[in-house]
């Protein structure tokens, strides 16, 4: 009840972010229900149904990542003076954040269920002249218990992830004058990217006939190619913080001025917060570019089904929204520093120039990296 009251009195921008989480949860719930409908309508293809269900893990993971990012930027879950005296300590605020995340995801899941039942004709008859009847197995009864179990997966996973991300932590005190722990995921990230590209190359050139059936009509790619892309995505996510930290060091090299020092120091301090979402976005965009190159070359599938398009749109939208939310969280964490700089007379143009410089150096590093990974991923399939 307290979580609902805090949600009702939140800022409109906070409410908008929660609404976006609910919309993403509705999309994931609809994909899961469509997979259940495929399993009910094709009982002889149990392996294909399991693979379709596994494919839904990608949009589900992207939605969970977005929900956690929204929970981290929720002002109602931040510790404030005086709240502990009324029983709202860090642990209680974490529970409230998890409950708010669960409420938003549950709302989206219920909307997905109503929309799915409407398209099947279980509420008011078949809409659109029954165009979606075959896709959703409208002639077969849907087991309600299985549908509710699938819809409960996202709220439970998202609430658990939000609680773990926001749980109170006691960090050990660092020695005086010591620099913070530099992100150390670059070697592992590079290794995973290399292994993923090698698996994609082997699977693409082996001519394996077995494919991974995806929702819609995109059924032609070998499962090894998708497994390689998943490893590449994990590698880019691991290498992202170290790359952002390196960009900060690069800005501060060779006799920097005040603007370069400020921009570089901010990137180094915020490398862990924005590096991983930036790496995930780079992986998703590289995958989209590789798929587009495969489609244009004529060697890939002739058409993308509606559910495949929905899943890809969910992954792209959620990862981009997560990156923007992480950037907003970074800005909120720097609010006191920004106010202090303005109080001592720093011109606002310096802050704006530093922000543009940070964006420019990140684009200069991650855009070529994304293009290179996309080209290497598409080469064995189009060559």
Short mmCIF file of C-alpha atoms in Angstrom, two decimals:
data_model
loop_
_atom_site.label_atom_id
_atom_site.label_comp_id
_atom_site.label_asym_id
_atom_site.label_seq_id
_atom_site.Cartn_x
_atom_site.Cartn_y
_atom_site.Cartn_z
CA UNK A 1 0.00 0.00 0.00
CA UNK A 2 2.85 2.40 0.78
CA UNK A 3 4.42 1.63 -2.62
CA UNK A 4 1.12 2.51 -4.33
CA UNK A 5 0.86 5.81 -2.43
CA UNK A 6 4.42 6.76 -3.32
CA UNK A 7 3.76 5.86 -6.96
CA UNK A 8 0.59 7.97 -7.05
CA UNK A 9 2.37 11.06 -5.75
CA UNK A 10 5.44 10.78 -7.99
CA UNK A 11 6.59 13.27 -10.62
CA UNK A 12 5.00 12.89 -14.11
CA UNK A 13 8.39 11.98 -15.60
CA UNK A 14 8.75 9.16 -13.05
CA UNK A 15 5.23 7.99 -13.86
CA UNK A 16 6.11 8.00 -17.56
CA UNK A 17 9.12 5.77 -16.96
CA UNK A 18 6.98 3.34 -14.96
CA UNK A 19 4.39 3.36 -17.74
CA UNK A 20 7.11 2.51 -20.26
CA UNK A 21 8.11 -0.46 -18.09
CA UNK A 22 4.48 -1.61 -18.12
CA UNK A 23 4.34 -1.26 -21.93
CA UNK A 24 7.52 -3.31 -22.33
CA UNK A 25 6.14 -5.93 -19.92
CA UNK A 26 2.95 -6.09 -22.01
CA UNK A 27 5.02 -6.79 -25.13
CA UNK A 28 6.99 -9.56 -23.42
CA UNK A 29 3.80 -11.07 -21.98
CA UNK A 30 2.21 -11.10 -25.42
CA UNK A 31 5.24 -12.89 -26.89
CA UNK A 32 5.11 -15.50 -24.12
CA UNK A 33 1.40 -16.07 -24.66
CA UNK A 34 1.91 -16.41 -28.41
CA UNK A 35 4.56 -19.04 -27.71
CA UNK A 36 2.07 -20.86 -25.49
CA UNK A 37 -0.51 -20.65 -28.26
CA UNK A 38 1.96 -22.15 -30.73
CA UNK A 39 2.65 -25.03 -28.34
CA UNK A 40 -1.08 -25.67 -27.89
CA UNK A 41 -1.76 -25.52 -31.63
CA UNK A 42 1.22 -27.70 -32.59
CA UNK A 43 1.59 -30.40 -29.91
CA UNK A 44 3.73 -32.50 -32.27
CA UNK A 45 6.42 -29.78 -32.42
CA UNK A 46 7.44 -29.67 -28.78
CA UNK A 47 11.12 -28.95 -29.50
CA UNK A 48 10.22 -25.99 -31.70
CA UNK A 49 7.96 -24.64 -28.95
CA UNK A 50 10.77 -24.88 -26.40
CA UNK A 51 13.15 -23.05 -28.73
CA UNK A 52 10.59 -20.31 -29.32
CA UNK A 53 10.21 -19.96 -25.57
CA UNK A 54 13.98 -19.68 -25.17
CA UNK A 55 14.07 -16.98 -27.85
CA UNK A 56 11.69 -14.91 -25.69
CA UNK A 57 14.46 -14.73 -23.09
CA UNK A 58 16.12 -11.90 -25.07
CA UNK A 59 13.23 -9.39 -24.84
CA UNK A 60 12.55 -10.55 -21.28
CA UNK A 61 16.15 -9.83 -20.23
CA UNK A 62 16.08 -6.43 -21.95
CA UNK A 63 12.84 -5.54 -20.14
CA UNK A 64 14.26 -6.64 -16.78
CA UNK A 65 17.35 -4.49 -17.38
CA UNK A 66 15.13 -1.49 -18.17
CA UNK A 67 12.94 -2.09 -15.12
CA UNK A 68 16.00 -2.18 -12.84
CA UNK A 69 17.32 1.05 -14.38
CA UNK A 70 13.97 2.75 -13.76
CA UNK A 71 13.92 1.51 -10.15
CA UNK A 72 17.42 2.93 -9.59
CA UNK A 73 16.32 6.40 -10.73
CA UNK A 74 13.08 6.41 -8.73
CA UNK A 75 13.35 9.30 -6.23
CA UNK A 76 10.90 7.65 -3.82
CA UNK A 77 13.39 4.84 -3.11
CA UNK A 78 16.38 7.02 -2.22
CA UNK A 79 17.43 7.21 1.44
CA UNK A 80 16.65 10.63 2.92
CA UNK A 81 17.22 12.12 6.38
CA UNK A 82 14.46 11.30 8.84
CA UNK A 83 12.99 8.31 6.98
CA UNK A 84 14.78 5.75 9.16
CA UNK A 85 13.06 7.22 12.22
CA UNK A 86 9.64 6.22 10.82
CA UNK A 87 10.76 2.77 9.73
CA UNK A 88 11.79 3.57 6.18
CA UNK A 89 15.41 2.56 6.24
CA UNK A 90 17.45 1.37 3.25
CA UNK A 91 16.10 -2.18 3.47
CA UNK A 92 12.48 -1.01 3.54
CA UNK A 93 13.06 1.37 0.63
CA UNK A 94 14.57 -1.50 -1.35
CA UNK A 95 11.45 -3.58 -0.69
CA UNK A 96 9.29 -0.66 -1.86
CA UNK A 97 11.30 -0.38 -5.08
CA UNK A 98 10.90 -4.10 -5.73
CA UNK A 99 7.17 -3.87 -5.05
CA UNK A 100 6.77 -0.90 -7.42
CA UNK A 101 8.63 -2.80 -10.14
CA UNK A 102 6.42 -5.84 -9.62
CA UNK A 103 3.26 -3.70 -9.82
CA UNK A 104 4.31 -2.09 -13.11
CA UNK A 105 5.27 -5.43 -14.70
CA UNK A 106 2.09 -7.11 -13.44
CA UNK A 107 -0.01 -4.33 -14.95
CA UNK A 108 1.67 -4.85 -18.31
CA UNK A 109 1.23 -8.62 -18.10
CA UNK A 110 -2.50 -8.26 -17.43
CA UNK A 111 -2.86 -5.91 -20.40
CA UNK A 112 -1.07 -8.49 -22.55
CA UNK A 113 -3.45 -11.21 -21.37
CA UNK A 114 -6.54 -9.12 -22.18
CA UNK A 115 -5.19 -8.17 -25.61
CA UNK A 116 -4.26 -11.77 -26.36
CA UNK A 117 -7.70 -13.05 -25.38
CA UNK A 118 -9.30 -10.30 -27.46
CA UNK A 119 -7.32 -11.28 -30.57
CA UNK A 120 -8.26 -14.93 -30.01
CA UNK A 121 -11.94 -14.01 -29.85
CA UNK A 122 -12.38 -15.26 -26.28
CA UNK A 123 -13.92 -11.96 -25.12
CA UNK A 124 -15.94 -10.32 -27.91
CA UNK A 125 -15.46 -12.57 -30.94
CA UNK A 126 -12.65 -12.71 -33.48
CA UNK A 127 -11.47 -9.21 -34.51
CA UNK A 128 -9.92 -8.30 -37.88
CA UNK A 129 -12.04 -10.97 -39.61
CA UNK A 130 -10.09 -13.71 -37.83
CA UNK A 131 -6.73 -12.74 -39.34
CA UNK A 132 -4.87 -13.75 -36.16
CA UNK A 133 -6.77 -16.98 -35.57
CA UNK A 134 -4.11 -19.32 -37.01
CA UNK A 135 -1.22 -17.47 -35.37
CA UNK A 136 -2.79 -17.59 -31.91
CA UNK A 137 -4.42 -21.05 -32.16
CA UNK A 138 -7.90 -19.60 -31.65
CA UNK A 139 -9.52 -22.99 -32.21
CA UNK A 140 -7.77 -24.51 -29.19
CA UNK A 141 -8.44 -23.76 -25.50
CA UNK A 142 -5.57 -22.07 -23.69
CA UNK A 143 -4.63 -23.55 -20.28
CA UNK A 144 -5.17 -20.69 -17.86
CA UNK A 145 -2.69 -21.98 -15.27
CA UNK A 146 0.11 -22.14 -17.85
CA UNK A 147 -0.71 -18.66 -19.13
CA UNK A 148 -0.67 -17.14 -15.64
CA UNK A 149 2.58 -18.95 -14.83
CA UNK A 150 4.27 -17.50 -17.90
CA UNK A 151 2.95 -14.03 -17.16
CA UNK A 152 4.24 -14.23 -13.58
CA UNK A 153 7.83 -14.83 -14.71
CA UNK A 154 8.61 -11.23 -15.66
CA UNK A 155 7.20 -9.53 -12.50
CA UNK A 156 9.02 -12.00 -10.24
CA UNK A 157 12.34 -11.76 -12.08
CA UNK A 158 12.19 -7.96 -12.41
CA UNK A 159 11.26 -7.41 -8.75
CA UNK A 160 14.02 -9.77 -7.62
CA UNK A 161 16.58 -8.06 -9.85
CA UNK A 162 15.53 -4.62 -8.61
CA UNK A 163 15.80 -5.74 -5.00
CA UNK A 164 19.27 -7.18 -5.55
CA UNK A 165 20.47 -4.08 -7.42
CA UNK A 166 19.23 -1.67 -4.73
CA UNK A 167 20.04 -3.71 -1.63
CA UNK A 168 22.06 -1.89 1.05
CA UNK A 169 25.79 -2.48 0.73
CA UNK A 170 28.69 -1.70 3.02
CA UNK A 171 31.74 -0.98 0.89
CA UNK A 172 35.18 -1.30 2.51
CA UNK A 173 36.95 1.97 3.14
CA UNK A 174 39.61 2.76 0.54
CA UNK A 175 43.02 4.08 1.60
CA UNK A 176 43.30 7.85 1.67
CA UNK A 177 44.30 9.26 -1.70
CA UNK A 178 43.73 5.95 -3.49
CA UNK A 179 41.99 5.95 -6.87
CA UNK A 180 38.71 4.01 -7.36
CA UNK A 181 38.98 0.19 -8.79
CA UNK A 182 39.42 0.48 -12.48
CA UNK A 183 36.91 -1.71 -14.42
CA UNK A 184 38.67 -4.99 -15.17
CA UNK A 185 36.28 -6.63 -17.63
CA UNK A 186 38.09 -5.64 -20.83
CA UNK A 187 40.17 -8.86 -21.29
CA UNK A 188 37.17 -11.09 -20.62
CA UNK A 189 34.96 -8.95 -22.85
CA UNK A 190 37.40 -9.10 -25.76
CA UNK A 191 37.75 -12.86 -25.31
CA UNK A 192 33.98 -13.40 -25.36
CA UNK A 193 33.58 -11.19 -28.44
CA UNK A 194 36.29 -13.16 -30.24
CA UNK A 195 34.77 -16.51 -29.24
CA UNK A 196 31.30 -15.35 -30.27
CA UNK A 197 32.49 -14.19 -33.69
CA UNK A 198 34.40 -17.46 -34.16
CA UNK A 199 31.27 -19.48 -33.35
CA UNK A 200 29.22 -17.37 -35.77
CA UNK A 201 31.82 -17.89 -38.51
CA UNK A 202 31.94 -21.65 -37.97
CA UNK A 203 28.14 -21.99 -37.83
CA UNK A 204 27.67 -19.76 -40.87
CA UNK A 205 30.20 -21.59 -43.05
CA UNK A 206 29.33 -25.10 -41.91
CA UNK A 207 26.05 -25.04 -43.83
CA UNK A 208 24.14 -26.62 -40.99
CA UNK A 209 20.55 -27.27 -41.97
CA UNK A 210 19.18 -27.19 -38.45
CA UNK A 211 17.86 -23.80 -37.57
CA UNK A 212 16.42 -22.11 -34.53
CA UNK A 213 12.70 -21.50 -35.17
CA UNK A 214 11.79 -17.97 -34.19
CA UNK A 215 8.32 -16.46 -33.85
CA UNK A 216 7.01 -15.36 -37.22
CA UNK A 217 8.72 -16.41 -40.46
CA UNK A 218 12.38 -15.83 -39.52
CA UNK A 219 13.36 -19.52 -39.30
CA UNK A 220 16.45 -19.83 -41.47
CA UNK A 221 19.50 -18.98 -39.32
CA UNK A 222 21.55 -21.71 -37.64
CA UNK A 223 21.29 -21.87 -33.88
CA UNK A 224 25.08 -21.53 -33.63
CA UNK A 225 24.95 -18.09 -35.23
CA UNK A 226 22.51 -16.84 -32.61
CA UNK A 227 24.53 -18.44 -29.81
CA UNK A 228 27.65 -16.69 -31.12
CA UNK A 229 25.83 -13.38 -31.23
CA UNK A 230 24.71 -13.87 -27.62
CA UNK A 231 28.34 -14.40 -26.54
CA UNK A 232 29.36 -11.31 -28.51
CA UNK A 233 26.66 -9.28 -26.75
CA UNK A 234 27.83 -10.45 -23.32
CA UNK A 235 31.41 -9.60 -24.25
CA UNK A 236 30.53 -6.07 -25.34
CA UNK A 237 28.54 -5.56 -22.13
CA UNK A 238 31.54 -6.69 -20.05
CA UNK A 239 33.99 -4.55 -21.99
CA UNK A 240 31.77 -1.43 -21.95
CA UNK A 241 32.81 -0.04 -18.52
CA UNK A 242 36.51 -0.43 -19.27
CA UNK A 243 36.09 1.24 -22.67
CA UNK A 244 34.26 4.19 -21.11
CA UNK A 245 36.97 4.45 -18.44
CA UNK A 246 39.59 4.45 -21.19
CA UNK A 247 37.73 7.24 -22.99
CA UNK A 248 37.94 9.30 -19.80
CA UNK A 249 41.68 8.73 -19.57
CA UNK A 250 42.05 9.63 -23.24
CA UNK A 251 40.32 12.97 -22.71
CA UNK A 252 42.69 13.85 -19.87
CA UNK A 253 45.89 13.06 -21.77
CA UNK A 254 48.35 15.53 -23.36
CA UNK A 255 48.05 18.71 -21.23
CA UNK A 256 44.27 18.92 -20.83
CA UNK A 257 42.36 22.08 -20.02
CA UNK A 258 39.58 22.49 -17.48
CA UNK A 259 36.87 21.25 -19.84
CA UNK A 260 38.75 18.13 -20.84
CA UNK A 261 39.66 17.40 -17.24
CA UNK A 262 36.04 17.71 -16.16
CA UNK A 263 34.74 15.58 -19.04
CA UNK A 264 37.36 12.88 -18.53
CA UNK A 265 36.91 12.68 -14.78
CA UNK A 266 33.13 12.33 -15.15
CA UNK A 267 33.56 9.49 -17.65
CA UNK A 268 35.96 7.69 -15.34
CA UNK A 269 33.65 8.07 -12.34
CA UNK A 270 30.53 7.00 -14.25
CA UNK A 271 32.14 4.23 -16.32
CA UNK A 272 30.47 1.41 -14.42
CA UNK A 273 27.05 3.05 -14.48
CA UNK A 274 26.85 3.85 -18.20
CA UNK A 275 29.43 1.45 -19.63
CA UNK A 276 27.41 -1.74 -19.43
CA UNK A 277 24.19 -0.29 -20.95
CA UNK A 278 26.31 1.31 -23.67
CA UNK A 279 27.93 -2.03 -24.44
CA UNK A 280 24.52 -3.73 -24.60
CA UNK A 281 23.20 -1.08 -27.01
CA UNK A 282 26.31 -1.54 -29.15
CA UNK A 283 25.67 -5.29 -29.28
CA UNK A 284 22.00 -4.85 -30.19
CA UNK A 285 22.74 -2.29 -32.91
CA UNK A 286 25.49 -4.48 -34.35
CA UNK A 287 23.07 -7.40 -34.45
CA UNK A 288 20.46 -5.25 -36.20
CA UNK A 289 23.03 -4.09 -38.76
CA UNK A 290 24.15 -7.67 -39.38
CA UNK A 291 20.54 -8.79 -39.84
CA UNK A 292 19.91 -5.92 -42.27
CA UNK A 293 23.02 -6.83 -44.27
CA UNK A 294 21.89 -10.46 -44.35
CA UNK A 295 18.44 -9.43 -45.56
CA UNK A 296 19.79 -7.14 -48.29
CA UNK A 297 22.24 -9.76 -49.56
CA UNK A 298 19.42 -12.16 -50.34
CA UNK A 299 21.01 -15.03 -48.43
CA UNK A 300 18.76 -14.69 -45.42
CA UNK A 301 15.04 -15.25 -44.92
CA UNK A 302 12.64 -13.55 -47.26
CA UNK A 303 10.48 -11.92 -44.61
CA UNK A 304 10.37 -11.16 -40.92
CA UNK A 305 7.25 -12.29 -39.10
CA UNK A 306 5.21 -9.93 -36.92
CA UNK A 307 6.29 -11.54 -33.66
CA UNK A 308 9.94 -11.48 -34.66
CA UNK A 309 9.58 -7.76 -35.38
CA UNK A 310 7.89 -7.21 -32.02
CA UNK A 311 10.66 -9.03 -30.16
CA UNK A 312 13.41 -7.13 -32.00
CA UNK A 313 11.66 -3.81 -31.39
CA UNK A 314 11.33 -4.61 -27.68
CA UNK A 315 15.02 -5.44 -27.35
CA UNK A 316 16.13 -2.31 -29.21
CA UNK A 317 13.70 0.01 -27.41
CA UNK A 318 14.41 -1.37 -23.92
CA UNK A 319 18.19 -1.30 -24.29
CA UNK A 320 18.11 2.26 -25.64
CA UNK A 321 15.77 3.37 -22.86
CA UNK A 322 18.06 1.70 -20.30
CA UNK A 323 21.03 3.68 -21.62
CA UNK A 324 19.09 6.95 -21.45
CA UNK A 325 17.90 6.12 -17.93
CA UNK A 326 21.46 5.33 -16.84
CA UNK A 327 22.58 8.69 -18.26
CA UNK A 328 19.81 10.37 -16.25
CA UNK A 329 20.93 8.55 -13.10
CA UNK A 330 24.48 9.70 -13.74
CA UNK A 331 23.27 13.28 -14.06
CA UNK A 332 21.31 13.02 -10.82
CA UNK A 333 24.36 11.68 -8.99
CA UNK A 334 26.42 14.65 -10.22
CA UNK A 335 23.82 17.23 -9.17
CA UNK A 336 25.72 18.31 -6.02
CA UNK A 337 28.99 18.59 -7.92
CA UNK A 338 27.33 20.65 -10.65
CA UNK A 339 25.78 22.99 -8.08
CA UNK A 340 29.15 23.40 -6.35
CA UNK A 341 30.86 24.28 -9.63
CA UNK A 342 28.21 26.88 -10.43
CA UNK A 343 28.51 28.38 -6.94
CA UNK A 344 32.26 28.92 -7.30
CA UNK A 345 31.76 30.71 -10.60
CA UNK A 346 32.17 28.04 -13.28
CA UNK A 347 30.43 29.24 -16.47
CA UNK A 348 27.55 27.04 -17.67
CA UNK A 349 29.18 26.86 -21.11
CA UNK A 350 32.01 24.81 -19.59
CA UNK A 351 29.52 22.24 -18.31
CA UNK A 352 27.75 22.07 -21.66
CA UNK A 353 31.05 21.77 -23.52
CA UNK A 354 32.13 18.96 -21.21
CA UNK A 355 28.86 17.12 -21.85
CA UNK A 356 29.26 17.46 -25.62
CA UNK A 357 32.87 16.31 -25.34
CA UNK A 358 31.84 13.20 -23.41
CA UNK A 359 29.18 12.34 -25.97
CA UNK A 360 31.59 12.95 -28.86
CA UNK A 361 34.37 10.72 -27.55
CA UNK A 362 31.91 7.90 -26.73
CA UNK A 363 30.45 8.06 -30.25
CA UNK A 364 33.95 8.14 -31.75
CA UNK A 365 34.85 4.91 -29.92
CA UNK A 366 31.61 2.91 -29.93
CA UNK A 367 30.32 3.66 -33.44
CA UNK A 368 33.35 2.14 -35.22
CA UNK A 369 33.33 -0.76 -32.74
CA UNK A 370 29.64 -1.44 -33.46
CA UNK A 371 30.19 -1.27 -37.21
CA UNK A 372 33.21 -3.59 -37.06
CA UNK A 373 31.37 -6.22 -34.98
CA UNK A 374 28.36 -6.03 -37.32
CA UNK A 375 30.55 -6.51 -40.40
CA UNK A 376 32.43 -9.43 -38.86
CA UNK A 377 29.17 -11.04 -37.76
CA UNK A 378 27.53 -10.71 -41.20
CA UNK A 379 30.58 -11.70 -43.25
CA UNK A 380 30.33 -15.51 -42.84
CA UNK A 381 26.61 -15.42 -43.68
CA UNK A 382 26.78 -13.11 -46.70
CA UNK A 383 30.16 -14.14 -48.14
#
